Short mmCIF file of C-alpha atoms in Angstrom, two decimals:
data_model
loop_
_atom_site.label_atom_id
_atom_site.label_comp_id
_atom_site.label_asym_id
_atom_site.label_seq_id
_atom_site.Cartn_x
_atom_site.Cartn_y
_atom_site.Cartn_z
CA UNK L 808 -78.42 10.43 -32.27
CA UNK L 809 -76.19 13.92 -32.85
CA UNK L 810 -74.37 15.12 -29.65
CA UNK L 811 -74.20 18.74 -29.63
CA UNK L 812 -70.90 21.21 -28.27
CA UNK L 813 -69.99 24.80 -27.54
CA UNK L 814 -69.35 27.39 -26.25
CA UNK L 815 -71.80 29.59 -27.44
CA UNK L 816 -74.32 30.19 -24.54
CA UNK L 817 -77.83 30.98 -26.62
CA UNK L 818 -79.35 31.31 -28.57
CA UNK L 819 -76.80 30.27 -31.68
CA UNK L 820 -77.12 26.73 -30.83
CA UNK L 821 -80.40 27.27 -31.83
CA UNK L 822 -79.98 27.58 -35.65
CA UNK L 823 -77.30 25.78 -35.57
CA UNK L 824 -80.59 22.74 -34.71
CA UNK L 825 -82.91 24.08 -37.18
CA UNK L 826 -80.64 23.23 -39.95
CA UNK L 827 -79.62 20.40 -39.18
CA UNK L 828 -83.68 19.56 -38.24
CA UNK L 829 -83.68 20.74 -42.09
CA UNK L 830 -81.54 18.32 -43.43
CA UNK L 831 -82.18 14.40 -40.32
CA UNK L 832 -84.80 13.82 -37.42
CA UNK L 833 -82.36 12.39 -35.51
CA UNK L 834 -82.51 12.75 -31.79
CA UNK L 835 -80.42 15.85 -30.44
CA UNK L 836 -79.25 15.66 -27.07
CA UNK L 837 -77.24 18.74 -26.30
CA UNK L 838 -73.91 18.23 -23.70
CA UNK L 839 -72.70 22.09 -22.69
CA UNK L 840 -72.82 25.81 -24.66
CA UNK L 841 -71.45 27.25 -21.72
CA UNK L 842 -67.49 25.18 -22.70
CA UNK L 843 -64.74 28.80 -21.40
CA UNK L 844 -65.48 31.17 -23.97
CA UNK L 845 -62.48 30.05 -26.96
CA UNK L 846 -60.69 27.72 -24.13
CA UNK L 847 -59.94 24.90 -26.95
CA UNK L 848 -58.48 23.26 -24.04
CA UNK L 849 -61.18 23.03 -21.80
CA UNK L 850 -63.26 22.08 -24.50
CA UNK L 851 -61.59 19.48 -25.02
CA UNK L 852 -60.65 17.49 -21.24
CA UNK L 853 -64.33 18.17 -21.06
CA UNK L 854 -65.46 15.94 -23.85
CA UNK L 855 -62.59 13.73 -23.39
CA UNK L 856 -64.66 13.15 -19.91
CA UNK L 857 -68.68 13.03 -20.58
CA UNK L 858 -68.62 11.82 -25.12
CA UNK L 859 -66.94 8.25 -24.28
CA UNK L 860 -70.57 7.96 -21.57
CA UNK L 861 -72.85 8.49 -25.26
CA UNK L 862 -74.38 4.84 -27.40
CA UNK L 863 -72.41 5.66 -31.39
CA UNK L 864 -73.61 9.47 -32.92
CA UNK L 865 -72.32 12.01 -34.50
CA UNK L 866 -70.72 14.85 -31.92
CA UNK L 867 -70.63 18.37 -33.16
CA UNK L 868 -68.22 20.46 -31.99
CA UNK L 869 -67.60 24.56 -32.12
CA UNK L 870 -64.90 26.28 -29.87
CA UNK L 871 -63.60 28.08 -32.68
CA UNK L 872 -61.63 30.36 -31.72
CA UNK L 873 -60.75 30.82 -35.51
CA UNK L 874 -63.39 31.23 -36.71
CA UNK L 875 -63.02 33.12 -40.34
CA UNK L 876 -59.24 31.91 -40.73
CA UNK L 877 -57.79 29.51 -42.65
CA UNK L 878 -58.06 26.67 -40.49
CA UNK L 879 -59.65 23.71 -41.77
CA UNK L 880 -62.53 21.78 -40.37
CA UNK L 881 -63.00 18.78 -40.15
CA UNK L 882 -64.78 15.31 -39.32
CA UNK L 883 -63.06 12.34 -36.77
CA UNK L 884 -63.85 8.52 -36.85
CA UNK L 885 -63.27 7.28 -34.23
CA UNK L 886 -64.26 3.86 -33.58
CA UNK L 887 -69.20 3.71 -33.87
CA UNK L 888 -68.41 7.70 -33.22
CA UNK L 889 -67.84 11.06 -35.69
CA UNK L 890 -66.63 13.90 -34.96
CA UNK L 891 -67.20 16.66 -36.54
CA UNK L 892 -65.65 20.71 -35.88
CA UNK L 893 -62.58 22.98 -36.64
CA UNK L 894 -59.07 21.67 -36.94
CA UNK L 895 -57.96 22.90 -34.33
CA UNK L 896 -57.30 19.88 -31.61
CA UNK L 897 -60.17 20.32 -29.68
CA UNK L 898 -62.09 16.90 -30.92
CA UNK L 899 -58.99 14.11 -30.71
CA UNK L 900 -58.95 13.95 -27.19
CA UNK L 901 -62.04 12.79 -26.78
CA UNK L 902 -61.28 11.17 -31.17
CA UNK L 903 -58.86 8.34 -29.02
CA UNK L 904 -60.50 7.10 -26.38
CA UNK L 905 -64.13 7.20 -28.17
CA UNK L 906 -61.42 4.96 -30.72
CA UNK L 907 -60.28 2.97 -27.80
CA UNK L 908 -56.15 4.32 -28.01
CA UNK L 909 -56.48 6.40 -25.32
CA UNK L 910 -52.64 6.81 -24.75
CA UNK L 911 -51.83 6.65 -29.01
CA UNK L 912 -49.36 8.99 -29.64
CA UNK L 913 -49.54 11.83 -32.30
CA UNK L 914 -47.05 10.00 -34.25
CA UNK L 915 -49.15 6.81 -34.42
CA UNK L 916 -53.30 9.15 -34.43
CA UNK L 917 -53.89 8.13 -38.13
CA UNK L 918 -54.05 4.27 -36.65
CA UNK L 919 -56.91 4.96 -33.74
CA UNK L 920 -58.65 7.37 -35.59
CA UNK L 921 -59.28 8.47 -39.53
CA UNK L 922 -59.19 12.24 -40.58
CA UNK L 923 -61.70 14.38 -42.90
CA UNK L 924 -60.88 17.62 -44.24
CA UNK L 925 -64.05 19.63 -44.90
CA UNK L 926 -64.16 21.85 -48.04
CA UNK L 927 -66.22 25.05 -46.99
CA UNK L 928 -65.06 27.92 -50.15
CA UNK L 929 -69.68 29.09 -49.71
CA UNK L 930 -69.69 29.44 -46.37
CA UNK L 931 -72.41 31.87 -46.09
CA UNK L 932 -70.81 33.43 -43.23
CA UNK L 933 -67.45 33.74 -41.82
CA UNK L 934 -68.04 33.93 -38.47
CA UNK L 935 -70.42 31.23 -37.58
CA UNK L 936 -69.33 27.84 -39.23
CA UNK L 937 -70.94 25.81 -36.07
CA UNK L 938 -74.20 26.61 -38.62
CA UNK L 939 -72.87 26.72 -42.06
CA UNK L 940 -69.87 23.87 -42.49
CA UNK L 941 -70.85 22.07 -39.33
CA UNK L 942 -74.65 21.91 -39.00
CA UNK L 943 -74.92 20.75 -41.94
CA UNK L 944 -72.23 18.01 -42.27
CA UNK L 945 -72.91 16.99 -38.89
CA UNK L 946 -76.84 16.37 -40.26
CA UNK L 947 -75.86 14.73 -43.75
CA UNK L 948 -72.67 12.80 -41.98
CA UNK L 949 -75.00 10.84 -38.83
CA UNK L 950 -77.28 9.72 -42.35
CA UNK L 951 -74.58 7.98 -44.36
CA UNK L 952 -73.14 6.63 -41.41
CA UNK L 953 -76.25 4.85 -40.00
CA UNK L 954 -76.92 4.01 -43.14
CA UNK L 955 -73.68 2.17 -44.09
CA UNK L 956 -70.85 2.94 -41.28
CA UNK L 957 -68.94 5.51 -44.02
CA UNK L 958 -68.13 10.12 -44.33
CA UNK L 959 -69.70 11.18 -47.90
CA UNK L 960 -67.06 12.73 -49.89
CA UNK L 961 -68.88 15.69 -50.10
CA UNK L 962 -71.94 18.09 -48.09
CA UNK L 963 -74.51 19.48 -50.38
CA UNK L 964 -74.62 22.85 -49.82
CA UNK L 965 -70.78 22.32 -47.74
CA UNK L 966 -67.96 20.71 -50.76
CA UNK L 967 -65.83 17.76 -50.56
CA UNK L 968 -64.87 15.85 -47.12
CA UNK L 969 -61.64 14.55 -48.20
CA UNK L 970 -59.59 11.77 -45.85
CA UNK L 971 -56.92 13.97 -44.87
CA UNK L 972 -52.92 13.25 -42.92
CA UNK L 973 -52.68 16.09 -42.13
CA UNK L 974 -54.22 17.79 -39.08
CA UNK L 975 -53.73 19.57 -35.82
CA UNK L 976 -53.43 17.85 -32.93
CA UNK L 977 -54.37 18.83 -29.63
CA UNK L 978 -52.27 17.11 -25.86
CA UNK L 979 -53.28 17.43 -22.95
CA UNK L 980 -50.47 18.32 -20.64
CA UNK L 981 -48.82 15.55 -18.74
CA UNK L 982 -47.80 16.09 -14.66
CA UNK L 983 -44.08 16.06 -13.69
CA UNK L 984 -42.83 13.84 -10.70
CA UNK L 985 -40.29 15.52 -8.65
CA UNK L 986 -39.46 12.85 -5.61
CA UNK L 987 -42.09 13.05 -3.72
CA UNK L 988 -43.24 15.52 -4.81
CA UNK L 989 -45.98 15.89 -8.18
CA UNK L 990 -45.70 19.41 -10.17
CA UNK L 991 -49.26 19.19 -12.61
CA UNK L 992 -51.49 21.91 -14.31
CA UNK L 993 -54.90 22.89 -13.28
CA UNK L 994 -56.86 21.46 -17.02
CA UNK L 995 -60.47 23.92 -15.94
CA UNK L 996 -62.21 25.33 -13.28
CA UNK L 997 -65.42 23.64 -13.24
CA UNK L 998 -68.75 25.94 -12.32
CA UNK L 999 -68.53 25.11 -8.02
CA UNK L 1000 -64.89 26.59 -8.76
CA UNK L 1001 -63.78 22.64 -8.13
CA UNK L 1002 -60.01 23.57 -9.64
CA UNK L 1003 -59.71 20.39 -11.69
CA UNK L 1004 -55.86 19.14 -12.86
CA UNK L 1005 -53.67 16.96 -14.85
CA UNK L 1006 -52.39 15.27 -11.50
CA UNK L 1007 -53.75 11.44 -11.55
CA UNK L 1008 -55.97 10.37 -8.64
CA UNK L 1009 -53.58 7.54 -6.72
CA UNK L 1010 -51.34 9.92 -5.73
CA UNK L 1011 -53.80 10.55 -2.96
CA UNK L 1012 -53.51 6.73 -1.97
CA UNK L 1013 -52.49 6.08 1.66
CA UNK L 1014 -52.91 9.62 2.46
CA UNK L 1015 -54.16 11.91 5.06
CA UNK L 1016 -52.69 15.38 4.61
CA UNK L 1017 -50.87 16.26 1.08
CA UNK L 1018 -49.01 20.39 1.31
CA UNK L 1019 -50.21 22.36 -2.11
CA UNK L 1020 -47.58 24.98 -2.85
CA UNK L 1021 -46.34 24.31 0.28
CA UNK L 1022 -49.32 24.79 2.34
CA UNK L 1023 -50.87 21.52 3.88
CA UNK L 1024 -54.34 20.52 2.71
CA UNK L 1025 -56.47 17.38 3.98
CA UNK L 1026 -56.11 14.43 1.31
CA UNK L 1027 -60.19 13.31 1.34
CA UNK L 1028 -63.29 10.76 0.03
CA UNK L 1029 -65.75 13.29 0.22
CA UNK L 1030 -66.52 17.05 0.63
CA UNK L 1031 -68.14 15.89 4.10
CA UNK L 1032 -65.47 14.86 6.04
CA UNK L 1033 -63.49 18.32 6.41
CA UNK L 1034 -65.83 22.20 8.02
CA UNK L 1035 -67.35 24.18 5.58
CA UNK L 1036 -64.92 26.21 4.41
CA UNK L 1037 -61.82 23.93 4.85
CA UNK L 1038 -59.97 23.54 2.18
CA UNK L 1039 -58.69 19.86 0.50
CA UNK L 1040 -57.51 17.71 -2.14
CA UNK L 1041 -60.02 14.60 -3.29
CA UNK L 1042 -60.05 12.85 -6.46
CA UNK L 1043 -62.94 13.75 -8.84
CA UNK L 1044 -65.14 11.93 -10.76
CA UNK L 1045 -62.51 12.33 -13.71
CA UNK L 1046 -60.21 10.20 -11.46
CA UNK L 1047 -57.41 13.78 -11.65
CA UNK L 1048 -57.01 14.98 -8.04
CA UNK L 1049 -59.50 18.73 -7.25
CA UNK L 1050 -58.23 20.97 -5.47
CA UNK L 1051 -61.68 22.66 -3.11
CA UNK L 1052 -63.59 24.04 -0.88
CA UNK L 1053 -66.30 22.69 0.92
CA UNK L 1054 -69.49 24.91 -0.21
CA UNK L 1055 -66.70 27.28 -1.17
CA UNK L 1056 -64.29 27.65 -4.46
CA UNK L 1057 -61.37 26.42 -5.02
CA UNK L 1058 -60.44 28.11 -7.37
CA UNK L 1059 -60.28 31.11 -4.73
CA UNK L 1060 -59.06 29.89 -1.51
CA UNK L 1061 -55.29 28.71 -3.48
CA UNK L 1062 -55.24 31.53 -5.78
CA UNK L 1063 -55.65 29.61 -9.59
CA UNK L 1064 -57.00 29.70 -12.38
CA UNK L 1065 -57.41 27.04 -15.92
CA UNK L 1066 -53.35 26.99 -16.72
CA UNK L 1067 -52.01 28.02 -13.41
CA UNK L 1068 -49.22 25.42 -12.42
CA UNK L 1069 -49.33 23.73 -8.65
CA UNK L 1070 -46.56 21.63 -6.67
CA UNK L 1071 -48.52 18.74 -4.68
CA UNK L 1072 -45.62 17.73 -2.08
CA UNK L 1073 -46.70 13.65 -1.06
#
């Protein structure tokens, strides 16, 4: 199985699939091609939450604001999975979870994962490495990984694949405890307008109400516990605190977007 994720929208993913299918008959599964454009951190968050639900697979990821620059391309062995994409950190949070070491610090990363740099000096395009570098690499890695659990040392038409200890890391920010309050940050806003923070959900345990940036907000388990249009704080399926509105958009109501700080008084 090869999964595909990007911020491309349509029709660019079809070209990647075409290249992959020239080299393998693997099952192709789209994760999403609607990740926020050029938002590496948002994609990293969603991949960390989604990819662990897949059986062993090769994961092709292209959220690549540095395409055409000197940023490297990498393949990462992580448990029974391999991730292929740009060396901008987007793969690291998911890779560590897939390797069974989500808490690994940067300095210990090579104990949980194995990173390979992909050479691509002769890429056909400087703007579409998803098609010309990552797709053929993912296809050939899938074949090699399925056959004997190894990453090939070269990809035909792309270049060498070499183990490396040098790569761009990415750590999602941690919240800060401030007495009876937590200072957190909005990591992403989903399509429903739910503002997903980095604050762990356990802080809401036993509470009926919290104050978000000074405003009283019900702390509930389900949207239906409050009237339509009511602000609320709840714990999402990812285990973090969300700032939401029942049948409305939490980002608009709370006036926040990805990257904004929030203070939750308990």
